[in-house]
XYZ file of C-alpha atoms in Angstrom:
211
model
C 0.000 0.000 0.000
C 1.395 3.404 -0.965
C 1.499 6.333 1.465
C -1.678 7.819 -0.003
C -3.624 4.748 -1.106
C -6.318 5.208 1.556
C -6.399 9.002 1.714
C -9.871 10.564 1.672
C -10.125 14.271 0.894
C -13.009 15.934 2.767
C -14.542 18.955 1.055
C -17.074 20.522 3.412
C -17.908 23.687 5.368
C -15.490 24.508 8.171
C -17.716 26.646 10.387
C -18.826 25.734 13.920
C -22.355 24.867 12.766
C -21.011 22.011 10.601
C -18.412 20.780 13.101
C -20.557 17.941 14.496
C -20.946 16.422 11.022
C -17.258 16.918 10.227
C -16.243 15.057 13.372
C -18.564 12.197 12.454
C -16.994 12.020 8.978
C -13.474 12.024 10.440
C -14.391 9.169 12.772
C -16.108 7.120 10.061
C -13.205 7.438 7.626
C -10.601 6.402 10.209
C -12.707 3.612 11.722
C -13.044 2.153 8.221
C -9.244 2.022 7.973
C -8.732 5.114 5.813
C -7.187 8.536 6.517
C -8.795 11.960 6.189
C -7.161 14.812 4.287
C -8.268 18.435 4.373
C -7.147 21.931 3.500
C -7.149 22.500 7.273
C -4.472 19.901 7.966
C -1.556 22.322 7.522
C -1.392 26.021 8.306
C 1.142 27.417 5.851
C 0.925 31.059 4.859
C 3.529 30.379 2.185
C 1.257 28.027 0.239
C -1.647 29.483 -1.713
C -4.860 27.853 -0.488
C -6.096 26.661 -3.873
C -2.673 25.174 -4.622
C -2.789 23.300 -1.306
C -6.240 21.954 -2.196
C -5.035 20.877 -5.649
C -2.025 19.125 -4.084
C -4.154 17.233 -1.567
C -6.680 16.268 -4.248
C -3.783 14.949 -6.332
C -2.643 12.814 -3.405
C -6.107 11.485 -2.513
C -7.711 8.570 -4.384
C -11.020 9.232 -2.605
C -13.067 12.298 -1.727
C -16.180 13.233 0.200
C -17.891 16.379 -1.095
C -20.648 17.831 1.073
C -22.545 20.492 -0.872
C -25.293 20.918 1.718
C -24.244 24.435 2.658
C -24.558 26.458 -0.557
C -27.095 28.826 0.975
C -26.804 32.609 0.762
C -24.565 34.069 3.458
C -26.661 36.288 5.780
C -23.946 38.970 5.846
C -22.695 39.112 2.251
C -26.025 37.965 0.717
C -23.982 35.799 -1.658
C -23.818 32.000 -1.938
C -20.706 30.076 -0.897
C -19.003 28.405 -3.847
C -15.967 26.780 -2.178
C -17.522 23.312 -2.024
C -18.705 23.223 -5.680
C -15.316 24.593 -6.765
C -13.415 21.818 -4.970
C -15.828 19.206 -6.336
C -15.109 20.588 -9.811
C -11.359 20.354 -9.225
C -11.702 16.718 -8.168
C -13.901 15.808 -11.138
C -11.493 17.630 -13.450
C -8.559 15.621 -12.089
C -10.543 12.436 -12.631
C -11.578 13.389 -16.173
C -8.330 14.834 -17.516
C -5.596 13.364 -15.328
C -3.375 10.352 -15.839
C -4.491 6.779 -15.188
C -4.028 7.159 -11.433
C -6.215 10.267 -11.296
C -8.833 8.708 -13.573
C -9.248 5.955 -10.969
C -10.310 8.455 -8.303
C -13.670 7.889 -6.601
C -15.888 10.332 -4.771
C -19.232 10.600 -3.049
C -21.362 13.750 -2.996
C -23.410 14.492 0.113
C -26.307 16.898 0.482
C -28.955 17.579 3.094
C -31.680 16.342 0.704
C -31.053 13.908 -2.125
C -32.526 16.001 -4.945
C -31.892 19.532 -3.671
C -28.797 19.871 -5.885
C -31.059 19.916 -8.964
C -32.065 23.470 -8.035
C -28.536 24.906 -8.044
C -26.159 22.467 -9.786
C -28.046 20.182 -12.152
C -24.861 19.397 -14.101
C -23.813 16.913 -11.418
C -26.840 14.716 -12.106
C -25.539 11.180 -12.385
C -23.041 11.605 -9.562
C -23.464 9.496 -6.438
C -25.587 11.975 -4.441
C -26.495 10.836 -0.920
C -28.596 12.707 1.637
C -27.569 12.845 5.299
C -30.324 15.176 6.531
C -27.832 16.786 8.891
C -27.681 13.592 10.974
C -24.185 12.294 11.947
C -25.357 8.670 12.206
C -26.740 8.772 8.667
C -23.520 10.346 7.383
C -21.449 7.666 9.124
C -23.457 4.797 7.629
C -23.348 6.418 4.177
C -19.567 6.811 4.272
C -19.064 3.292 5.620
C -21.137 1.765 2.826
C -19.277 3.784 0.200
C -15.785 2.983 1.494
C -16.602 -0.701 1.933
C -17.008 -0.977 -1.847
C -13.696 0.716 -2.619
C -10.854 -1.209 -4.162
C -8.639 -0.280 -1.203
C -11.021 -2.113 1.161
C -11.209 -5.229 -0.994
C -10.856 -8.388 1.068
C -11.558 -6.612 4.363
C -14.903 -6.832 6.130
C -15.743 -3.439 7.631
C -18.360 -3.431 10.423
C -21.841 -2.198 9.524
C -22.583 1.509 9.654
C -24.756 1.011 12.730
C -21.770 -0.555 14.533
C -19.475 2.325 13.590
C -22.170 4.827 14.603
C -22.406 3.131 18.015
C -18.625 3.297 18.352
C -18.778 6.991 17.482
C -21.278 7.579 20.293
C -18.899 5.842 22.702
C -16.076 8.046 21.442
C -18.145 11.210 21.959
C -18.901 10.193 25.560
C -15.178 9.587 26.149
C -14.076 12.816 24.429
C -13.790 14.983 27.579
C -11.521 12.371 29.166
C -9.338 12.172 26.062
C -9.080 15.953 25.864
C -7.846 16.041 29.460
C -5.486 13.139 28.800
C -3.921 14.881 25.801
C -4.153 18.327 27.433
C -6.444 19.752 24.760
C -9.137 22.373 25.306
C -12.371 20.749 24.105
C -13.812 24.147 23.193
C -10.845 25.074 20.988
C -10.106 21.921 19.034
C -8.572 22.325 15.591
C -9.047 19.927 12.693
C -5.682 18.382 13.554
C -6.756 17.977 17.187
C -9.933 16.189 16.116
C -7.932 13.761 13.978
C -5.412 13.178 16.775
C -8.189 12.418 19.265
C -9.956 10.001 16.914
C -6.717 8.156 16.098
C -5.766 7.927 19.786
C -9.179 6.544 20.776
C -9.201 4.028 17.926
C -5.759 2.755 18.880
C -7.122 1.776 22.300
C -10.537 0.694 21.033
C -9.936 -1.157 17.753
C -12.378 -3.393 16.030
C -10.705 -6.519 14.738
C -10.967 -6.635 10.931
C -11.624 -9.974 9.336
C -10.751 -10.999 5.804
C -13.413 -12.253 3.442
């Protein structure tokens, strides 16, 4: 397995309102045996943001694109286009890249399954899945998608309901783990969230079986 064979790029909102869903996605990806990638993983003022995103997309065979937050911003009165832009970059890499990039796979999430038809009908035919803003639904959706990936071939991943139950256990244990790692639970960064998930999973692994 190469260094990036199980990397999953997450393209989603980064605001506090979405944080609960993002944490559920991080947990699901890692509990399935993959690794999350994000533009938030490295703070580097010397790297242009879009170039960082392009680099991470290039390194990631898989991507999760959540386009559920394209609503008009209450302050600017303009829609947010970051998520559709990053989805377009990923699809462009898949369509026009080399053989490795053409093998990329992604899943598109939205709050409602057919809502995208009102603002981005060109993505009809993509694998659109609705999570309804519910972390347990998002976890099961991501588990089912990753379980069919070539990288997971030969490995039996627990059902989404099992991973969702493990996520609830993790959330209950989170205050303890924040104290143990000396992290302020109210000020966790993306990197902190990944560190906490990885640490918990190392002490609470499920034992994968081979088919």
